[in-house]
Amino acid sequence: MSCTVTMTVNGKAVTREVEERTLLVHFLREHLALTGTHVGCDTSQCGACVVHVDGRSVKSCTMLAVQAEGASVTTIEGLAAADGTLHPMQAAFREHHGLQCGFCTPGMVMSAVDLVKDNPTPTESEVREGLEGNICRCTGYHNIVKAVLAGAEAMRAGEPAAAAAE
Amino acid sequence: MYAFEYRRPASLAEAVSLLSQAEEGKILAGGQTLLPTLKQRLARPTELIDLSKVPELKGIREDGGALVIGAFACHAEVGASDLVKRRIPALADLAVHIGDRQVRALGTLGGSIANADPAADYPAAVVALKGTVKTDLREIAGDDFFTGMFETALNPGEVITGVRFQAPDKAAYAKFRNPASRYAIVGVFVARFGNEVRVAVTGAGPSVFCVTDMEAALAKDFRADALSGVAVSANGLNGDIHASPEYRAHLVTVMAKRAVEACA
């Protein structure tokens, strides 16, 4: 059983024929070849698959592609500016070494951007609580939190990439 | 996940009709429990009926002294609602501590109570806040809605449209949560309506329940100390790798006291 889904992904309209049971994460990875969004636990816990759907961070392993019909989806590939300038949150993760193996990083960055949109001046504990849906198996939380705090500051400073990306 | 057909009705009437025609239809609300269940092949619905475009299930409004929250309101929406924060702040507080940020963006009130997970947070609020569950067919008192572990008074094909919560004078929800899943190991919702006090417990038993001895003690003296002599029996409580029935019984009193203190 298949159906047609249409949505906007990273600013581009896409239409594909998919099985109705196709998860959004598999749609992004296998149908659109956007493999920056990862499948970690596949049980809605680890947050490696976090993307933005209509501006809210969600776990794309726990949403069907058909549920995103008509929605605007942003993945980690859509964060940087067209000229390759990193989003301030991505730049902060690089600067503060907010990653070890890097597997959880796309989800961490997407969650962090969403968190900072709601709370532009988070405290350290608010960052830790706000990232509770993302798990880093390297246990590299210390630098991740540092990166998110710095990224929040950079986003407040209104670096051009921030406006371009969202 | 087994294959299914996907339907997206545009009205409550269409949703009800699709459900009644489906061979084995299942409602899809936020999907935060249903989709993981389907991924594990623990259920095999022939049709998923997505309620996201049903306007009758949306919104949060005042109704006399009460709040009516649409079944499709997600936890993030309830937690951020100025109306909920003003009228029943304890309910907004409960909503912002369900799951994690991403789960709260999709998971819904209706989905949570229809699923009736013994460790879900909302059932405690529905019972303590003298809630009424509204469906396409009738209104069901919160006290009668939860009938057992993952069991409710809903008939097959009946659709929850919203919940009416009474606004209390004071209320608070105290949860001892599982640090990994964030489900309640024990959660206690205390609400005071004039001389009447409600103490509803989730996570401890197969289904939400009230502790009438605590309600009576708090009606006489609304202080945490009033609960010191009130013990809850471990008989029939849940026991698992996270907490024994005895520990859960102990936690009921601890969390009830914390909730009363938070009411101050």
Coordinates of C-alpha atoms in Angstrom, one line a residue:
Chain A
M1 CA 0.0 0.0 0.0
S2 CA 1.6 3.2 -1.0
C3 CA 0.7 6.9 -1.2
T4 CA 2.1 10.2 -2.4
V5 CA 3.6 12.6 0.1
T6 CA 4.5 16.2 -0.5
M7 CA 6.4 18.4 1.9
T8 CA 9.1 21.0 1.9
V9 CA 12.5 19.8 3.0
N10 CA 15.2 22.3 3.7
G11 CA 13.3 24.9 1.6
K12 CA 12.7 22.6 -1.4
A13 CA 9.4 21.1 -2.3
V14 CA 9.6 17.3 -2.6
T15 CA 7.0 14.7 -3.7
R16 CA 7.6 11.0 -3.4
E17 CA 5.6 7.8 -3.6
V18 CA 6.1 6.0 -0.3
E19 CA 4.6 3.1 1.7
E20 CA 2.2 4.4 4.3
R21 CA 4.3 2.8 7.1
T22 CA 7.4 4.7 6.0
L23 CA 8.9 6.6 9.0
L24 CA 9.9 10.2 8.4
V25 CA 13.5 9.4 9.2
H26 CA 13.6 6.7 6.5
F27 CA 11.9 9.0 4.1
L28 CA 14.7 11.6 4.7
R29 CA 17.5 9.1 4.6
E30 CA 16.4 6.6 1.9
H31 CA 14.1 8.5 -0.4
L32 CA 15.9 11.9 -0.2
A33 CA 19.4 10.7 0.6
L34 CA 19.7 13.1 3.5
T35 CA 21.7 10.8 5.7
G36 CA 22.7 13.5 8.2
T37 CA 19.7 12.6 10.3
H38 CA 20.7 9.4 12.1
V39 CA 18.8 6.4 13.4
G40 CA 20.2 5.6 16.8
C41 CA 17.9 3.7 19.2
D42 CA 14.9 3.5 16.9
T43 CA 12.8 3.6 20.1
S44 CA 12.2 7.4 20.5
Q45 CA 14.7 7.8 23.2
C46 CA 18.1 8.8 21.9
G47 CA 17.3 11.8 19.8
A48 CA 19.9 11.1 17.0
C49 CA 16.9 11.5 14.5
V50 CA 15.7 14.9 15.7
V51 CA 14.6 17.2 12.9
H52 CA 12.3 20.3 12.8
V53 CA 8.8 19.9 11.5
D54 CA 7.1 23.3 11.1
G55 CA 9.7 24.8 13.5
R56 CA 9.3 22.2 16.3
S57 CA 11.9 19.6 17.1
V58 CA 10.5 16.1 16.8
K59 CA 11.9 12.6 16.7
S60 CA 11.7 11.6 13.1
C61 CA 11.8 7.9 14.0
T62 CA 8.5 8.3 15.8
M63 CA 6.6 10.1 13.1
L64 CA 5.3 8.7 9.8
A65 CA 6.3 10.5 6.6
V66 CA 2.6 10.9 5.8
Q67 CA 2.1 12.8 9.0
A68 CA 4.5 15.5 7.7
E69 CA 2.3 16.0 4.6
G70 CA 2.4 19.7 3.7
A71 CA 4.8 20.5 6.5
S72 CA 8.1 22.3 6.3
V73 CA 10.9 20.1 7.5
T74 CA 14.5 21.2 8.3
T75 CA 17.3 18.7 8.8
I76 CA 20.9 19.2 9.8
E77 CA 21.7 19.6 6.1
G78 CA 19.4 22.6 6.0
L79 CA 21.0 24.6 8.8
A80 CA 24.1 26.1 7.2
A81 CA 23.8 29.0 4.9
A82 CA 23.7 28.4 1.1
D83 CA 27.4 29.5 0.9
G84 CA 28.4 26.8 3.4
T85 CA 28.7 29.2 6.4
L86 CA 27.8 27.1 9.4
H87 CA 24.8 28.0 11.6
P88 CA 26.1 29.6 14.8
M89 CA 25.1 26.5 16.7
Q90 CA 27.0 24.2 14.4
A91 CA 30.0 26.6 14.6
A92 CA 29.8 26.5 18.4
F93 CA 29.8 22.7 18.4
R94 CA 33.0 22.8 16.3
E95 CA 34.6 25.5 18.3
H96 CA 33.9 23.9 21.7
H97 CA 34.4 20.3 20.5
G98 CA 30.9 19.4 21.5
L99 CA 31.3 15.9 20.0
Q100 CA 33.4 12.9 20.3
C101 CA 32.2 10.2 17.8
G102 CA 29.7 12.6 16.3
F103 CA 26.8 10.2 16.0
C104 CA 24.5 12.1 18.2
T105 CA 25.6 15.5 17.0
P106 CA 23.0 16.2 14.3
G107 CA 20.2 15.5 16.7
M108 CA 21.9 17.5 19.5
V109 CA 22.3 20.5 17.2
M110 CA 18.7 20.4 16.0
S111 CA 17.4 20.1 19.5
A112 CA 19.7 22.9 20.7
V113 CA 18.5 25.3 17.9
D114 CA 14.9 24.6 18.8
L115 CA 15.6 25.1 22.5
V116 CA 17.3 28.4 22.0
K117 CA 14.5 29.6 19.8
D118 CA 12.1 29.3 22.8
N119 CA 14.6 30.4 25.4
P120 CA 17.3 32.6 23.9
T121 CA 19.2 33.0 27.2
P122 CA 19.2 29.5 28.8
T123 CA 21.1 28.7 31.9
E124 CA 23.3 25.7 32.1
S125 CA 20.7 23.7 33.9
E126 CA 18.0 24.7 31.4
V127 CA 20.3 23.5 28.6
R128 CA 20.9 20.1 30.4
E129 CA 17.1 19.7 30.9
G130 CA 16.3 20.9 27.4
L131 CA 18.5 18.2 25.9
E132 CA 17.1 15.4 28.0
G133 CA 15.7 13.9 24.8
N134 CA 19.1 13.5 23.3
I135 CA 21.6 10.9 24.5
C136 CA 25.4 11.0 23.9
R137 CA 26.9 7.5 24.4
C138 CA 30.4 9.0 24.5
T139 CA 29.0 10.9 27.6
G140 CA 30.4 14.1 26.1
Y141 CA 27.8 16.2 27.7
H142 CA 30.1 18.7 29.3
N143 CA 31.3 20.2 26.0
I144 CA 27.9 19.8 24.4
V145 CA 26.4 22.0 27.1
K146 CA 29.3 24.5 26.7
A147 CA 28.7 24.5 22.9
V148 CA 25.0 25.1 23.3
L149 CA 25.5 28.0 25.7
A150 CA 28.0 29.6 23.2
G151 CA 25.7 28.8 20.3
A152 CA 22.9 30.6 22.1
E153 CA 25.0 33.6 22.6
A154 CA 26.0 33.6 18.9
M155 CA 22.4 33.2 17.9
R156 CA 21.5 36.2 20.1
A157 CA 24.2 38.2 18.4
G158 CA 22.3 37.6 15.2
E159 CA 25.0 36.1 13.0
P160 CA 23.9 36.2 9.4
A161 CA 23.8 32.4 9.1
A162 CA 21.0 32.3 11.7
A163 CA 18.6 34.3 9.6
A164 CA 19.5 32.5 6.4
A165 CA 18.9 29.0 7.9
E166 CA 15.4 29.3 9.3
Chain B
M1 CA 6.0 -2.3 11.3
Y2 CA 3.2 -4.3 9.5
A3 CA 1.6 -2.5 6.6
F4 CA -1.6 -0.5 7.1
E5 CA -3.8 1.9 5.3
Y6 CA -3.5 5.6 6.4
R7 CA -6.6 7.9 6.6
R8 CA -6.7 11.5 7.4
P9 CA -10.3 12.6 8.1
A10 CA -11.1 16.3 8.1
S11 CA -14.0 16.2 10.6
L12 CA -15.0 14.3 13.7
A13 CA -18.0 12.8 11.9
E14 CA -15.7 11.5 9.1
A15 CA -13.2 10.1 11.7
V16 CA -16.0 8.2 13.5
S17 CA -17.4 6.9 10.3
L18 CA -13.9 5.7 9.1
L19 CA -13.3 4.0 12.4
S20 CA -16.7 2.2 12.3
Q21 CA -16.0 0.9 8.7
A22 CA -12.4 -0.2 9.4
E23 CA -11.7 -3.8 9.8
E24 CA -9.3 -3.2 12.7
G25 CA -8.9 0.6 12.9
K26 CA -6.7 2.4 15.3
I27 CA -6.6 6.1 16.0
L28 CA -3.3 7.9 15.5
A29 CA -3.0 11.0 17.7
G30 CA 0.6 12.1 18.5
G31 CA 1.8 8.6 17.9
Q32 CA 4.4 8.7 20.7
T33 CA 3.3 5.4 22.1
L34 CA 1.5 3.9 19.1
L35 CA 4.3 4.2 16.6
P36 CA 6.9 2.5 18.9
T37 CA 4.3 -0.2 19.6
L38 CA 3.8 -0.7 15.8
K39 CA 7.5 -0.7 15.2
Q40 CA 7.8 -3.6 17.6
R41 CA 5.0 -5.4 15.8
L42 CA 3.0 -5.6 19.0
A43 CA -0.2 -4.4 17.2
R44 CA -1.4 -5.0 13.7
P45 CA -4.1 -2.4 12.8
T46 CA -5.5 -2.6 9.2
E47 CA -6.0 1.2 9.2
L48 CA -4.6 4.1 11.0
I49 CA -6.9 7.1 11.3
D50 CA -4.9 10.2 11.9
L51 CA -6.9 12.8 13.8
S52 CA -4.4 15.7 13.2
K53 CA -6.8 17.5 10.8
V54 CA -10.0 17.2 12.9
P55 CA -10.8 20.7 14.1
E56 CA -13.3 19.6 16.8
L57 CA -10.3 18.2 18.8
K58 CA -8.3 21.4 18.9
G59 CA -7.9 24.3 21.3
I60 CA -8.0 25.2 25.0
R61 CA -10.9 27.3 26.3
E62 CA -12.6 28.4 29.5
D63 CA -16.0 27.0 30.3
G64 CA -17.5 28.5 33.3
G65 CA -15.1 27.8 36.1
A66 CA -13.5 25.0 34.2
L67 CA -11.0 24.5 31.4
V68 CA -11.8 22.4 28.4
I69 CA -8.7 21.1 26.6
G70 CA -9.1 19.5 23.2
A71 CA -8.0 15.9 22.9
F72 CA -5.4 16.8 20.3
A73 CA -3.7 19.4 22.4
C74 CA -0.1 18.3 22.6
H75 CA 1.8 18.4 25.9
A76 CA 3.9 21.4 24.8
E77 CA 0.8 23.4 24.0
V78 CA -0.8 22.7 27.4
G79 CA 2.4 23.5 29.2
A80 CA 2.9 26.8 27.4
S81 CA -0.8 27.9 27.4
D82 CA -1.2 31.2 29.3
L83 CA -4.8 30.2 30.0
V84 CA -3.7 26.9 31.7
K85 CA -0.9 28.5 33.5
R86 CA -3.3 31.1 34.9
R87 CA -6.3 28.8 35.8
I88 CA -4.6 25.5 36.7
P89 CA -0.8 26.1 36.9
A90 CA -0.3 22.6 38.3
L91 CA -1.7 21.1 35.1
A92 CA 0.7 23.2 32.9
D93 CA 3.6 22.0 35.2
L94 CA 2.5 18.4 34.8
A95 CA 2.5 18.8 31.0
V96 CA 6.0 20.3 30.7
H97 CA 7.4 17.3 32.6
I98 CA 6.0 14.6 30.4
G99 CA 8.7 12.7 28.4
D100 CA 11.1 15.0 26.7
R101 CA 10.8 18.1 24.6
Q102 CA 10.4 16.2 21.3
V103 CA 7.8 13.9 22.7
R104 CA 5.9 16.8 24.2
A105 CA 5.8 18.4 20.7
L106 CA 3.7 15.5 19.4
G107 CA 2.1 13.6 22.2
T108 CA -1.5 14.5 23.0
L109 CA -3.8 14.6 26.0
G110 CA -6.3 12.4 24.3
G111 CA -3.7 9.9 23.3
S112 CA -2.3 9.7 26.8
I113 CA -5.6 9.0 28.6
A114 CA -6.9 6.7 25.9
N115 CA -3.7 4.6 26.2
A116 CA -4.1 4.7 30.0
D117 CA -0.5 3.7 30.8
P118 CA -0.3 2.9 34.5
A119 CA 2.7 5.3 34.7
A120 CA 1.3 8.1 32.6
D121 CA 1.0 11.6 34.2
Y122 CA -2.3 12.9 32.9
P123 CA -4.6 10.2 34.5
A124 CA -3.7 11.7 37.9
A125 CA -4.8 15.1 36.8
V126 CA -8.0 13.9 35.2
V127 CA -9.1 12.3 38.5
A128 CA -7.8 14.9 40.9
L129 CA -9.2 17.8 39.0
K130 CA -12.6 16.2 38.9
G131 CA -12.3 15.9 35.1
T132 CA -14.9 14.9 32.7
V133 CA -13.8 13.1 29.5
K134 CA -15.8 14.2 26.5
T135 CA -16.3 11.8 23.6
D136 CA -18.2 11.9 20.4
L137 CA -21.0 10.1 22.2
R138 CA -21.1 11.2 25.8
E139 CA -19.3 12.6 28.9
I140 CA -17.6 10.2 31.2
A141 CA -16.6 11.2 34.8
G142 CA -12.9 11.1 35.3
D143 CA -13.5 8.8 38.3
D144 CA -15.1 6.2 36.0
F145 CA -12.8 6.6 33.0
F146 CA -9.8 4.6 34.0
T147 CA -10.8 1.0 34.6
G148 CA -7.5 -0.9 34.7
M149 CA -4.0 -1.3 33.3
F150 CA -4.3 0.1 29.7
E151 CA -8.1 -0.1 30.1
T152 CA -10.7 2.6 29.9
A153 CA -14.4 3.0 29.8
L154 CA -14.3 3.9 26.1
N155 CA -16.3 1.7 23.7
P156 CA -14.7 0.4 20.5
G157 CA -14.8 3.2 18.0
E158 CA -15.5 5.9 20.5
V159 CA -13.4 9.0 20.1
I160 CA -12.2 11.3 22.9
T161 CA -12.8 14.9 22.0
G162 CA -11.5 16.7 25.0
V163 CA -11.3 16.9 28.8
R164 CA -13.0 19.3 31.1
F165 CA -10.9 20.0 34.2
Q166 CA -12.3 21.9 37.2
A167 CA -10.1 24.7 38.4
P168 CA -9.1 24.0 42.0
D169 CA -8.2 26.6 44.7
K170 CA -4.8 25.0 45.1
A171 CA -3.1 22.1 43.3
A172 CA 0.2 20.5 42.7
Y173 CA 1.6 17.4 41.1
A174 CA 4.7 15.7 42.5
K175 CA 6.4 13.0 40.5
F176 CA 9.2 10.6 41.3
R177 CA 10.2 9.9 37.8
N178 CA 12.2 7.1 36.2
P179 CA 15.3 9.0 35.1
A180 CA 15.5 7.2 31.7
S181 CA 11.9 7.1 30.6
R182 CA 10.6 10.0 32.6
Y183 CA 7.4 8.1 33.3
A184 CA 6.1 8.3 36.9
I185 CA 7.4 5.6 39.2
V186 CA 4.9 7.4 41.5
G187 CA 3.1 10.6 40.8
V188 CA 0.7 12.3 43.2
F189 CA -1.7 15.0 42.2
V190 CA -3.2 16.9 45.1
A191 CA -6.1 19.3 44.5
R192 CA -8.1 21.4 47.0
F193 CA -11.6 22.5 46.2
G194 CA -12.9 24.5 49.2
N195 CA -13.2 21.9 52.0
E196 CA -12.8 19.0 49.6
V197 CA -9.3 17.5 48.8
R198 CA -8.5 15.1 46.1
V199 CA -5.3 12.9 46.1
A200 CA -4.9 10.9 42.9
V201 CA -1.9 8.6 42.5
T202 CA -0.4 7.3 39.2
G203 CA 2.5 5.0 38.6
A204 CA 2.0 3.1 41.8
G205 CA -0.9 0.7 40.9
P206 CA -2.3 -0.9 37.7
S207 CA -4.4 2.3 37.2
V208 CA -4.8 5.7 38.8
F209 CA -6.4 5.6 42.2
C210 CA -7.4 8.0 45.0
V211 CA -6.2 7.7 48.6
T212 CA -9.3 8.5 50.6
D213 CA -7.5 8.4 53.9
M214 CA -5.2 11.1 52.7
E215 CA -8.1 13.1 51.3
A216 CA -9.9 13.0 54.7
A217 CA -6.8 13.9 56.6
L218 CA -6.0 16.9 54.3
A219 CA -9.6 18.0 54.4
K220 CA -9.3 18.5 58.2
D221 CA -5.7 19.9 58.1
F222 CA -4.2 20.9 54.8
R223 CA -0.5 20.4 55.8
A224 CA 2.1 17.8 54.8
D225 CA 2.4 16.8 58.5
A226 CA -1.3 15.7 58.4
L227 CA -0.1 12.8 56.2
S228 CA 2.6 11.5 58.5
G229 CA 0.4 8.8 60.1
V230 CA -1.3 7.8 56.8
A231 CA 0.3 4.8 55.3
V232 CA -0.6 3.2 51.9
S233 CA -0.7 -0.6 51.7
A234 CA 1.7 -2.2 49.2
N235 CA -0.9 -4.8 48.4
G236 CA -1.7 -4.8 44.7
L237 CA 0.8 -2.1 43.8
N238 CA 3.2 -2.5 40.9
G239 CA 6.6 -4.1 41.3
D240 CA 9.3 -4.1 38.7
I241 CA 13.1 -3.6 38.3
H242 CA 12.6 0.1 39.1
A243 CA 10.7 -0.2 42.4
S244 CA 9.1 -2.8 44.6
P245 CA 5.5 -2.5 45.7
E246 CA 6.7 -1.6 49.2
Y247 CA 8.9 1.2 47.9
R248 CA 6.1 2.5 45.7
A249 CA 3.8 2.6 48.7
H250 CA 6.4 4.5 50.7
L251 CA 6.8 7.0 47.8
V252 CA 3.1 7.7 47.6
T253 CA 3.2 9.3 51.1
V254 CA 6.5 11.1 50.3
M255 CA 5.2 12.5 47.0
A256 CA 1.8 13.4 48.5
K257 CA 3.6 15.4 51.2
R258 CA 5.7 17.2 48.5
A259 CA 2.6 18.0 46.5
V260 CA 0.9 19.5 49.6
E261 CA 4.0 21.5 50.3
A262 CA 4.1 22.8 46.7
C263 CA 0.4 23.9 47.2
A264 CA 1.5 26.4 49.8

